[in-house]
PDB file of C-alpha atoms in Angstrom:
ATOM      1  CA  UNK L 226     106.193 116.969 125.958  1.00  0.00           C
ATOM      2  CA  UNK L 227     109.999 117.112 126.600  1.00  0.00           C
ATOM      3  CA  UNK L 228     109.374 116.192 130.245  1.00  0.00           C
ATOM      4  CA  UNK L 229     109.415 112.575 129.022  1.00  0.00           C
ATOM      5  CA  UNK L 230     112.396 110.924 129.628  1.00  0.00           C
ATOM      6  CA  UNK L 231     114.789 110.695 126.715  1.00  0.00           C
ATOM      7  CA  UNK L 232     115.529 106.915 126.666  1.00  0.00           C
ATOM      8  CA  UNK L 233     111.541 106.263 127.516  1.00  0.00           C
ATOM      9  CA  UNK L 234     111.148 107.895 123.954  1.00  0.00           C
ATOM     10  CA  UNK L 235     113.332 105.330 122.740  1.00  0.00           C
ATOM     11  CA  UNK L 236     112.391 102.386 124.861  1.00  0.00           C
ATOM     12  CA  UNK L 237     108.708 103.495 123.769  1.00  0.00           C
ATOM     13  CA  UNK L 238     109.510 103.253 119.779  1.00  0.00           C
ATOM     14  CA  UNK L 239     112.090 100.663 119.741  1.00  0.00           C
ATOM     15  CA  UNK L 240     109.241  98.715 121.559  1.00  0.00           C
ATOM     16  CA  UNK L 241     106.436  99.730 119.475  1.00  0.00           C
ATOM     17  CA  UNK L 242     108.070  98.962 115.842  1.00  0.00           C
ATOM     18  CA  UNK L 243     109.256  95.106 117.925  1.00  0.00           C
ATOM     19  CA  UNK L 244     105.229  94.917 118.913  1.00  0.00           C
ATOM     20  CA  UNK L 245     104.000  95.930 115.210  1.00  0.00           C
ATOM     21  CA  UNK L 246     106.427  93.218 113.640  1.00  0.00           C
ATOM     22  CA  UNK L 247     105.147  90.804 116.372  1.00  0.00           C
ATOM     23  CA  UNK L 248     101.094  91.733 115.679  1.00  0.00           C
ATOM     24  CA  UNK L 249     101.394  90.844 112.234  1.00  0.00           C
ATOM     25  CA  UNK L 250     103.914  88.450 112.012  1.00  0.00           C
ATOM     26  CA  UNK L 251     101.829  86.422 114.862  1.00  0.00           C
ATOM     27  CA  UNK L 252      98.381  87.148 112.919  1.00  0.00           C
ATOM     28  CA  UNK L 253      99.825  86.055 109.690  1.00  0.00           C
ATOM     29  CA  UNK L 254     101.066  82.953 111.228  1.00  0.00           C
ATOM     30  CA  UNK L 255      98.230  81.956 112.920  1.00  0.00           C
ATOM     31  CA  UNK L 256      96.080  82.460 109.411  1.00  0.00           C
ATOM     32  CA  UNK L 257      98.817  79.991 108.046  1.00  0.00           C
ATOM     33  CA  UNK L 258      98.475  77.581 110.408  1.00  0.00           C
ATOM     34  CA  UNK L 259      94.800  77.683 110.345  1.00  0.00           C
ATOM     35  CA  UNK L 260      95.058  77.554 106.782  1.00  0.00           C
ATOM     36  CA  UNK L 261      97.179  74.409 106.893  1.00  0.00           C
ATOM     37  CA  UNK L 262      94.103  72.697 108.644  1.00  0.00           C
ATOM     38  CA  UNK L 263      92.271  73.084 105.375  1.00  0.00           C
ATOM     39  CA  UNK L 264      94.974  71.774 102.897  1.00  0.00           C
ATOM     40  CA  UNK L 265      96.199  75.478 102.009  1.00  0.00           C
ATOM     41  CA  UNK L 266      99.489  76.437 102.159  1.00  0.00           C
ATOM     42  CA  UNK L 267      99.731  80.332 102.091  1.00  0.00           C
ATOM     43  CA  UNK L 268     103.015  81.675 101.307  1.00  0.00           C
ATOM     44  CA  UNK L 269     105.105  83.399 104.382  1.00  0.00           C
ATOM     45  CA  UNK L 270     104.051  87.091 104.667  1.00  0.00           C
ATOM     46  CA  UNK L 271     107.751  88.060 106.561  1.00  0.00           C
ATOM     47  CA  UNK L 272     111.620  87.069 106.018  1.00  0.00           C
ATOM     48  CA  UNK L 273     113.187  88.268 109.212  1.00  0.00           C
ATOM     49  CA  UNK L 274     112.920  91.906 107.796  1.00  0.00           C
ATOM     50  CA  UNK L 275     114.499  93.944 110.915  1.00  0.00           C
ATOM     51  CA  UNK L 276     117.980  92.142 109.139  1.00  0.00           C
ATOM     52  CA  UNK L 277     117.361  93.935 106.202  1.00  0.00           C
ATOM     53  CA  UNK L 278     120.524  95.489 104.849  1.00  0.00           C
ATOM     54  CA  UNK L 279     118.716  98.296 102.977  1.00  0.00           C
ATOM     55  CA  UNK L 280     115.582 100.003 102.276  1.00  0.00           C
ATOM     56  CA  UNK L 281     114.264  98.164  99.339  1.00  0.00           C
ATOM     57  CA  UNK L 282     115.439  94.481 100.945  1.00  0.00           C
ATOM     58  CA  UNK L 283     113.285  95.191 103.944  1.00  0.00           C
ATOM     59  CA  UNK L 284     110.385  96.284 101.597  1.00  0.00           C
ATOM     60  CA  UNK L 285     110.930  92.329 100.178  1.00  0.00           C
ATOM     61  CA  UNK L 286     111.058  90.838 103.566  1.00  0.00           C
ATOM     62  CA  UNK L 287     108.231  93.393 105.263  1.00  0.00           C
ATOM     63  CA  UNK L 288     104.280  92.249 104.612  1.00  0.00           C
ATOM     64  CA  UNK L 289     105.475  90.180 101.040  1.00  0.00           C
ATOM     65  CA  UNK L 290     101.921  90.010  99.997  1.00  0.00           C
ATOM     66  CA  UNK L 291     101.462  93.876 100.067  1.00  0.00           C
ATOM     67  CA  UNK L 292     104.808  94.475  99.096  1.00  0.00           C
ATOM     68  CA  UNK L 293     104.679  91.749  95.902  1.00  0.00           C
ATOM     69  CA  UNK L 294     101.534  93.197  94.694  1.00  0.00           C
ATOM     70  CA  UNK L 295     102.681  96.984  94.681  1.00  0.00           C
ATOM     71  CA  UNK L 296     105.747  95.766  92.891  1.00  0.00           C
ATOM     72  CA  UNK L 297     104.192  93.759  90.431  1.00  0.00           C
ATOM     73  CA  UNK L 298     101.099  96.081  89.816  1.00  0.00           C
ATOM     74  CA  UNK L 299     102.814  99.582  90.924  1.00  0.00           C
ATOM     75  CA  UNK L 300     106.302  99.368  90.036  1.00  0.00           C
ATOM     76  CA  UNK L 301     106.963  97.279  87.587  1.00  0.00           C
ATOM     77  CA  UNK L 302     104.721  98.703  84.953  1.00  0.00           C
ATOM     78  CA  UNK L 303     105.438 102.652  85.853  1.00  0.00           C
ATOM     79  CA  UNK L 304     109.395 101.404  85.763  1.00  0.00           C
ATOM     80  CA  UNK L 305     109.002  99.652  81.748  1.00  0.00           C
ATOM     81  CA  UNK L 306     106.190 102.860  80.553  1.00  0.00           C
ATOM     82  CA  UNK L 307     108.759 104.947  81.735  1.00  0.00           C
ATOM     83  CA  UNK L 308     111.634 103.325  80.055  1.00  0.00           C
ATOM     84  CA  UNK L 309     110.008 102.368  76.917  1.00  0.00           C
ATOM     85  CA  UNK L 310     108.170 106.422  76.475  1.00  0.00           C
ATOM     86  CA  UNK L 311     110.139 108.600  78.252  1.00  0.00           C
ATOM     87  CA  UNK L 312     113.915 108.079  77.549  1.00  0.00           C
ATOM     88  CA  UNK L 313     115.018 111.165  77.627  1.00  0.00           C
ATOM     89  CA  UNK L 314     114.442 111.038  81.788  1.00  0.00           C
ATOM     90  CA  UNK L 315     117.796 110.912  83.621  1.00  0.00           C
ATOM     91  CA  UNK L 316     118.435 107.929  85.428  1.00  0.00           C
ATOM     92  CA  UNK L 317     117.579 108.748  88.403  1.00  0.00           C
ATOM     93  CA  UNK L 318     114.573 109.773  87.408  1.00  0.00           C
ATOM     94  CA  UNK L 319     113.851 106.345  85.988  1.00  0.00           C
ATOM     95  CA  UNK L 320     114.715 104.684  89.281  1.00  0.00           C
ATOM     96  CA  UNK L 321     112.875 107.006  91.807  1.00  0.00           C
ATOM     97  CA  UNK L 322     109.522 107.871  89.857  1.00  0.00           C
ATOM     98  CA  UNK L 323     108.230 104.539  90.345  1.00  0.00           C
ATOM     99  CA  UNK L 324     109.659 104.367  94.124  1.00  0.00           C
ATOM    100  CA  UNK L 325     107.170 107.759  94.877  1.00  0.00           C
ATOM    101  CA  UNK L 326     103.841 106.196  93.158  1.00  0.00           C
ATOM    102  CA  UNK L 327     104.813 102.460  94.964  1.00  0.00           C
ATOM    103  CA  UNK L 328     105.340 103.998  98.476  1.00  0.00           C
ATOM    104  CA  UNK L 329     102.137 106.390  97.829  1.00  0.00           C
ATOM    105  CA  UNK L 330      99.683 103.244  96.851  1.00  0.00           C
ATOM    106  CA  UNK L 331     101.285 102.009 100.018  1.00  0.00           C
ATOM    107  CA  UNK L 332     100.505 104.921 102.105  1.00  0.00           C
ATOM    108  CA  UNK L 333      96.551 104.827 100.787  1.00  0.00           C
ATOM    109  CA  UNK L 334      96.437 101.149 101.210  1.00  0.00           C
ATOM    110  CA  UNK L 335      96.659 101.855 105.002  1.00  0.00           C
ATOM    111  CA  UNK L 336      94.351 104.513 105.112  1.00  0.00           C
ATOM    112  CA  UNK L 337      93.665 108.021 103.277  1.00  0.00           C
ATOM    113  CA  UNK L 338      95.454 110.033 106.383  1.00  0.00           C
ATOM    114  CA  UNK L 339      97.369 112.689 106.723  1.00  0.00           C
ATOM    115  CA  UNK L 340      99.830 110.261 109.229  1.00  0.00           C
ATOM    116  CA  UNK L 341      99.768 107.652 106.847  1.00  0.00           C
ATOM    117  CA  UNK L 342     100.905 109.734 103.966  1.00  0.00           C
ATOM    118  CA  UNK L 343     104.163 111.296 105.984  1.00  0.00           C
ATOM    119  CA  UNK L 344     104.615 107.511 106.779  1.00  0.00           C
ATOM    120  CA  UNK L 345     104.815 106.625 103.227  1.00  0.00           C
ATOM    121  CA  UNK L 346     106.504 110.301 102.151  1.00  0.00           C
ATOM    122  CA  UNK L 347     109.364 109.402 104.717  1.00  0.00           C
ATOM    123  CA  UNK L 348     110.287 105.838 103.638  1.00  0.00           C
ATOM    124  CA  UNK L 349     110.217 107.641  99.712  1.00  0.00           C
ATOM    125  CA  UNK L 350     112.971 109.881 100.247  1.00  0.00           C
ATOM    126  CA  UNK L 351     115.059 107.182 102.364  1.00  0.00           C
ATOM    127  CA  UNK L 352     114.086 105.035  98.847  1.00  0.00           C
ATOM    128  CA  UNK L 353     114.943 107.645  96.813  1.00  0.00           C
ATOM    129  CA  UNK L 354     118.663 109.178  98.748  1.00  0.00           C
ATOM    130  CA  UNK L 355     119.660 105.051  99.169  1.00  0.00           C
ATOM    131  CA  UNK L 356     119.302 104.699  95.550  1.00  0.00           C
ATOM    132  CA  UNK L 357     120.569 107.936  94.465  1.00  0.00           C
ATOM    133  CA  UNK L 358     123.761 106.911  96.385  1.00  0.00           C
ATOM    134  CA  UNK L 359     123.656 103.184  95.136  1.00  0.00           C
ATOM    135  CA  UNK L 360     123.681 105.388  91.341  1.00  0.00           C
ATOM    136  CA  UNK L 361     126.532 107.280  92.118  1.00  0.00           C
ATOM    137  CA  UNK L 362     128.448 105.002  94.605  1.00  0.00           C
ATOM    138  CA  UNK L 363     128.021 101.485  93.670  1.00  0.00           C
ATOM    139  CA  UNK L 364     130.546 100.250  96.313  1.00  0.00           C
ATOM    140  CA  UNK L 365     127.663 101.430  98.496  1.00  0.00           C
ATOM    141  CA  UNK L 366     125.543  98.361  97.276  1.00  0.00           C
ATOM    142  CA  UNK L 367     124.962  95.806 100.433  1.00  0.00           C
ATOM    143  CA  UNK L 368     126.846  93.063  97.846  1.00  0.00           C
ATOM    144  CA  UNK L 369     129.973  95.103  97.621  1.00  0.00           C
ATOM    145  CA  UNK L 370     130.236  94.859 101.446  1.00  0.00           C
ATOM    146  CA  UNK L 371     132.617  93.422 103.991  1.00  0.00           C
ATOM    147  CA  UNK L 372     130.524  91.327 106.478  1.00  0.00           C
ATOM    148  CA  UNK L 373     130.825  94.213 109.604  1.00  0.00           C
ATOM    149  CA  UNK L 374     130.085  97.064 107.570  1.00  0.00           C
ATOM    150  CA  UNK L 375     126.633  95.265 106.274  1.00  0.00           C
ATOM    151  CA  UNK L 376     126.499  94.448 110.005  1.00  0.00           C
ATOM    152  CA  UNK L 377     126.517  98.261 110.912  1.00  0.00           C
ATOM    153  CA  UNK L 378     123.791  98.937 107.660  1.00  0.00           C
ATOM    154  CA  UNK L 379     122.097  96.684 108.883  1.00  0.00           C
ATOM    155  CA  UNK L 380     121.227  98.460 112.413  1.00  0.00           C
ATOM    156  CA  UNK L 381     121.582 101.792 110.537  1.00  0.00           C
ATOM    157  CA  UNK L 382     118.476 100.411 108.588  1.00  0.00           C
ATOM    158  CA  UNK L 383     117.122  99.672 111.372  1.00  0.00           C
ATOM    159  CA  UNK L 384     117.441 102.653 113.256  1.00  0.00           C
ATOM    160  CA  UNK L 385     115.796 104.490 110.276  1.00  0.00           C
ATOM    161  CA  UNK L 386     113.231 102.263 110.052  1.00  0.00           C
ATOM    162  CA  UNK L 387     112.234 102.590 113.975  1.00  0.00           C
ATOM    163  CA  UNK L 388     112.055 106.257 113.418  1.00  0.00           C
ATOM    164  CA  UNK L 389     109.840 105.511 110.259  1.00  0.00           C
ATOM    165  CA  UNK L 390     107.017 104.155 112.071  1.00  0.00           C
ATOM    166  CA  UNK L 391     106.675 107.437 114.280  1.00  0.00           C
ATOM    167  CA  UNK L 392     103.764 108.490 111.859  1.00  0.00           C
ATOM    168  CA  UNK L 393     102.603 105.276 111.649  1.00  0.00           C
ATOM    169  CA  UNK L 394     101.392 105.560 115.301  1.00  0.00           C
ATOM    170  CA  UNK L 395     101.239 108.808 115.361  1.00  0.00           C
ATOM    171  CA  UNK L 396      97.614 110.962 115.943  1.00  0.00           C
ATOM    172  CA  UNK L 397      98.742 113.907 113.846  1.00  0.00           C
ATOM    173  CA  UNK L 398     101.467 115.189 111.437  1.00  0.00           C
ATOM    174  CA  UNK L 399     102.351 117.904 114.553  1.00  0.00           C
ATOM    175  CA  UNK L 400     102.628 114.509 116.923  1.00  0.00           C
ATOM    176  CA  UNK L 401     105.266 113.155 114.493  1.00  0.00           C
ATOM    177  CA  UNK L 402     107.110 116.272 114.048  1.00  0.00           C
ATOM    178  CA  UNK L 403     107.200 116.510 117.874  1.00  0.00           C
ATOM    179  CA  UNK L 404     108.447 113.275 118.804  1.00  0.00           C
ATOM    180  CA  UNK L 405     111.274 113.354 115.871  1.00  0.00           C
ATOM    181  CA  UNK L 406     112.221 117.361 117.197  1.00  0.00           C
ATOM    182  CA  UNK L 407     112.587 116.242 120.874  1.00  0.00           C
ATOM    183  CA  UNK L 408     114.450 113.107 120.204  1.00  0.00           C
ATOM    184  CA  UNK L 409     116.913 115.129 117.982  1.00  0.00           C
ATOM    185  CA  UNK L 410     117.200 118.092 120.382  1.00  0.00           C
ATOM    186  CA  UNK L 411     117.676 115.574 123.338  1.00  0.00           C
ATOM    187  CA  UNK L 412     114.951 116.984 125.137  1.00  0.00           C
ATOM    188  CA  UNK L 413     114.734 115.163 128.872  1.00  0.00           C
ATOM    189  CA  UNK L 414     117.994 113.729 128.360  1.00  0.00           C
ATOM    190  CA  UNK L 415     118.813 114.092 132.555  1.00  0.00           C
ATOM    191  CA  UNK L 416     115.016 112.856 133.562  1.00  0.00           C
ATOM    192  CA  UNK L 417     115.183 109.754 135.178  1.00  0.00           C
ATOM    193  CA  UNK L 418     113.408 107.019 132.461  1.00  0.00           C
ATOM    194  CA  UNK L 419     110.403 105.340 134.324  1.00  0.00           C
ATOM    195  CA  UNK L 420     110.158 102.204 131.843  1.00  0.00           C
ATOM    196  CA  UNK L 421     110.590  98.582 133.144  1.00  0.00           C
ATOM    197  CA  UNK L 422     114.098  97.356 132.319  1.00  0.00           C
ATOM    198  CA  UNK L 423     112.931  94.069 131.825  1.00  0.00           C
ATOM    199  CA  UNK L 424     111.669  95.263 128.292  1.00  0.00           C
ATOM    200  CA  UNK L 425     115.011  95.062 126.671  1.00  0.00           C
ATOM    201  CA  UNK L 426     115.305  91.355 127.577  1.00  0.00           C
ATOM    202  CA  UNK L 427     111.801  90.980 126.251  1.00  0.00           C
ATOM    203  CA  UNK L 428     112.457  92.459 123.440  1.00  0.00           C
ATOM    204  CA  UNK L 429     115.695  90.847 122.539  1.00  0.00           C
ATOM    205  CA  UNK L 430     114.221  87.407 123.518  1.00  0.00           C
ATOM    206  CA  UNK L 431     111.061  88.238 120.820  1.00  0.00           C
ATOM    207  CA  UNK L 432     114.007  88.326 117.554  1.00  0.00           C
ATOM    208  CA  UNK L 433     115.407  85.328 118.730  1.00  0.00           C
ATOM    209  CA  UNK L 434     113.503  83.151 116.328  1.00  0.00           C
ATOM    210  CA  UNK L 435     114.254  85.736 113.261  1.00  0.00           C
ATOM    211  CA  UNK L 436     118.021  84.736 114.937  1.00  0.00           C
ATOM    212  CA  UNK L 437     117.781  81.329 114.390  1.00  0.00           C
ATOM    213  CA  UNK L 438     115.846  81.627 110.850  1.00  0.00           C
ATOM    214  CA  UNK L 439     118.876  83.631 109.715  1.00  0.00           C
ATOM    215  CA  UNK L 440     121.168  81.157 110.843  1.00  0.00           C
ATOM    216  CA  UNK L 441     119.451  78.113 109.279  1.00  0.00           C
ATOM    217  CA  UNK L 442     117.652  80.164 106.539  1.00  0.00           C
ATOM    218  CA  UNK L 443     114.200  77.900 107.421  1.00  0.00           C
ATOM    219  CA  UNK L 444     111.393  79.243 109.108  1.00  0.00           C
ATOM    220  CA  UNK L 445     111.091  75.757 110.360  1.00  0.00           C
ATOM    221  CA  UNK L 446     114.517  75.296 111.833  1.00  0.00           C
ATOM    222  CA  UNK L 447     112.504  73.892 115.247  1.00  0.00           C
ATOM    223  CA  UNK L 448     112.456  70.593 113.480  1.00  0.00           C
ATOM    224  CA  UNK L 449     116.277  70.517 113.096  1.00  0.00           C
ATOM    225  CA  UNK L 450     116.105  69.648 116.852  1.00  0.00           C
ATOM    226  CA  UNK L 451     115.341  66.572 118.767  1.00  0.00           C
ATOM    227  CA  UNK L 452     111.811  66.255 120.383  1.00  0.00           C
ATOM    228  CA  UNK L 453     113.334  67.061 124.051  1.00  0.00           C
ATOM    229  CA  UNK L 454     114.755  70.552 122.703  1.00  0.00           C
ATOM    230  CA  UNK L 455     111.371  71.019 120.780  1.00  0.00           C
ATOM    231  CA  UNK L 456     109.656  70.311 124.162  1.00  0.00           C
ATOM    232  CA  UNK L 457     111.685  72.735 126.004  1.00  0.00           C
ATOM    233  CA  UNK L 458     111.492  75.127 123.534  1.00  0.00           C
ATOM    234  CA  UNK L 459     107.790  75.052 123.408  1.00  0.00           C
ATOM    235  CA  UNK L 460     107.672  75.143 126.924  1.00  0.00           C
ATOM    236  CA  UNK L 461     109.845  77.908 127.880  1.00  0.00           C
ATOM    237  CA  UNK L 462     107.876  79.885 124.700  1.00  0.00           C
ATOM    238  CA  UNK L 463     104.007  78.795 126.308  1.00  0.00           C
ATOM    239  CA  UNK L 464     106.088  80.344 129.672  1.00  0.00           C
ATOM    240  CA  UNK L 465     106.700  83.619 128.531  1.00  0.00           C
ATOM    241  CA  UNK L 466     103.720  84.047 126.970  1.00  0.00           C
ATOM    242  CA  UNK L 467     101.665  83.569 130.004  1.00  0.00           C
ATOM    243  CA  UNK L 468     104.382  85.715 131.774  1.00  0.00           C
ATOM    244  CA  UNK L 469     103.629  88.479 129.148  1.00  0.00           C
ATOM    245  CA  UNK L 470      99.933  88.331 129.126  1.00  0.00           C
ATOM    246  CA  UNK L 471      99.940  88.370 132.934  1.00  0.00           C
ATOM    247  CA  UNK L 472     101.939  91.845 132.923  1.00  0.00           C
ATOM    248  CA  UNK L 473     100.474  93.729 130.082  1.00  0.00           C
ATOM    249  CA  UNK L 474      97.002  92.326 130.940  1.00  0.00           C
ATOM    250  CA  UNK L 475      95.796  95.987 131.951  1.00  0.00           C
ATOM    251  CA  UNK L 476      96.322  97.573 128.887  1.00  0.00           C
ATOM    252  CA  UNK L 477      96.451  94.198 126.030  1.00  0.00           C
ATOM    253  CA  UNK L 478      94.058  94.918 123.065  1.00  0.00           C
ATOM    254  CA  UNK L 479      92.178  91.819 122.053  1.00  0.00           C
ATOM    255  CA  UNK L 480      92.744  93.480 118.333  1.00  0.00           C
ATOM    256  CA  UNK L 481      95.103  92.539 115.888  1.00  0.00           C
ATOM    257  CA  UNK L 482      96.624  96.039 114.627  1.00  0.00           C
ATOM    258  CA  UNK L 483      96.618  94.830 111.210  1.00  0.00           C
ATOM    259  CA  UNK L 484      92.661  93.674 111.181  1.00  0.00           C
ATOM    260  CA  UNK L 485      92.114  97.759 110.965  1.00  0.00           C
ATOM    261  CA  UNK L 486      93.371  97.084 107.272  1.00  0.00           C
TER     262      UNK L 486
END
């Protein structure tokens, strides 16, 4: 309803896509590191993807596994039938055909709903209009870029891709179309928000490791650091934990999102 307060709405997804990211990168890691107890060393399943600096890089950095399959099985092979049988396709047919059937597997590979589906159809046309304009603009490309203006992609990606998991959570198409109409029409703009403002340090604190692993470019960048600082960084981390599970104990889910797939 637009009694909600705007910047709740935007507390509540900016929190939600953070939490998602955090569910499966912390499930993935612990299969790793159980993994490791057993002489297997699984490949990482994330590469700090809310630094992405367009669509298609945070599709490499988001869920790899998925994401390396449906390229090599999805895309790949529509891409070369398509160039090898239909050449008389424009280009841009050639580059966005296999885009729609890779996000589409995608979409069915979480679940054969009607949410899941607009969650797949939306990240095909941001796919589709980011390589349309990569076609036609090639400047555009994130490797043509001065350092603050992939910066500013980079949170306009971002953005979009906060908004993109709407449908993901979402109980019904008319849910999703909701949420998106009131944030866009500004609906309870002047209600007073009601969330905790200690969620946007919380938040902030939980991409501080993707801030480090960006800077060193290792996921294991802890070891760079002598064992005091790897003490106190454990410590502080076991600390906020235990803060975390004490506040959210109420409503905390036992679950792993991603065990429903």
């Amino acid at each position: 309803t637009s009694s909600i307060a705007y910047f709740d709405r935007w507390a509540g997804i900016i929190g939600y896509g953070i939490y998602l990211y955090n569910d499966f990168a912390g499930y993935t890691g612990i299969m790793r590191g159980i993994s490791l107890f057993f002489g297997f060393n699984l490949s990482p399943n994330f590469m700090v993807p809310y630094f992405a600096v367009s669509f298609s890089d945070f599709w490499n950095r988001w869920h790899i596994s998925l994401s390396s399959w449906l390229r090599d099985y999805v895309y790949f092979p529509i891409s070369r039938y398509l160039k090898e049988n239909q050449r008389n396709l424009s280009t841009l047919l050639l580059i966005t055909t296999p885009i729609i059937f890779t996000m589409l597997a995608s979409s069915l590979w979480h679940g054969f709903t009607s949410p899941y589906l607009i969650w797949g159809l939306v990240y095909t046309v941001m796919m589709v209009l980011e390589q349309w304009i990569f076609l036609k603009w090639p400047a555009f490309r994130p490797q043509r870029q001065a350092f603050l203006f992939k910066e500013l992609r980079g949170f306009f990606i971002f953005i979009c891709v906060t908004f993109a998991w709407v449908p993901f959570t979402a109980a019904s198409p008319g849910e999703t179309l909701a949420f998106w109409k009131t944030i866009a029409k500004g609906s309870g703009w002047f209600t007073s928000p009601s969330f905790n403002p200690w969620i946007w340090p919380l938040l902030i604190l939980s991409l501080i490791v993707d801030v480090f692993e960006v800077r060193y470019k290792d996921e294991n960048f802890i070891f760079k650091y002598p064992m005091i600082v790897r003490s106190l960084i454990l410590a502080v981390t076991f600390l906020i934990l235990f803060l975390a599970i004490t506040w959210s104990s109420p409503s905390v889910t036992n679950v792993f999102l991603y065990q429903n797939f």
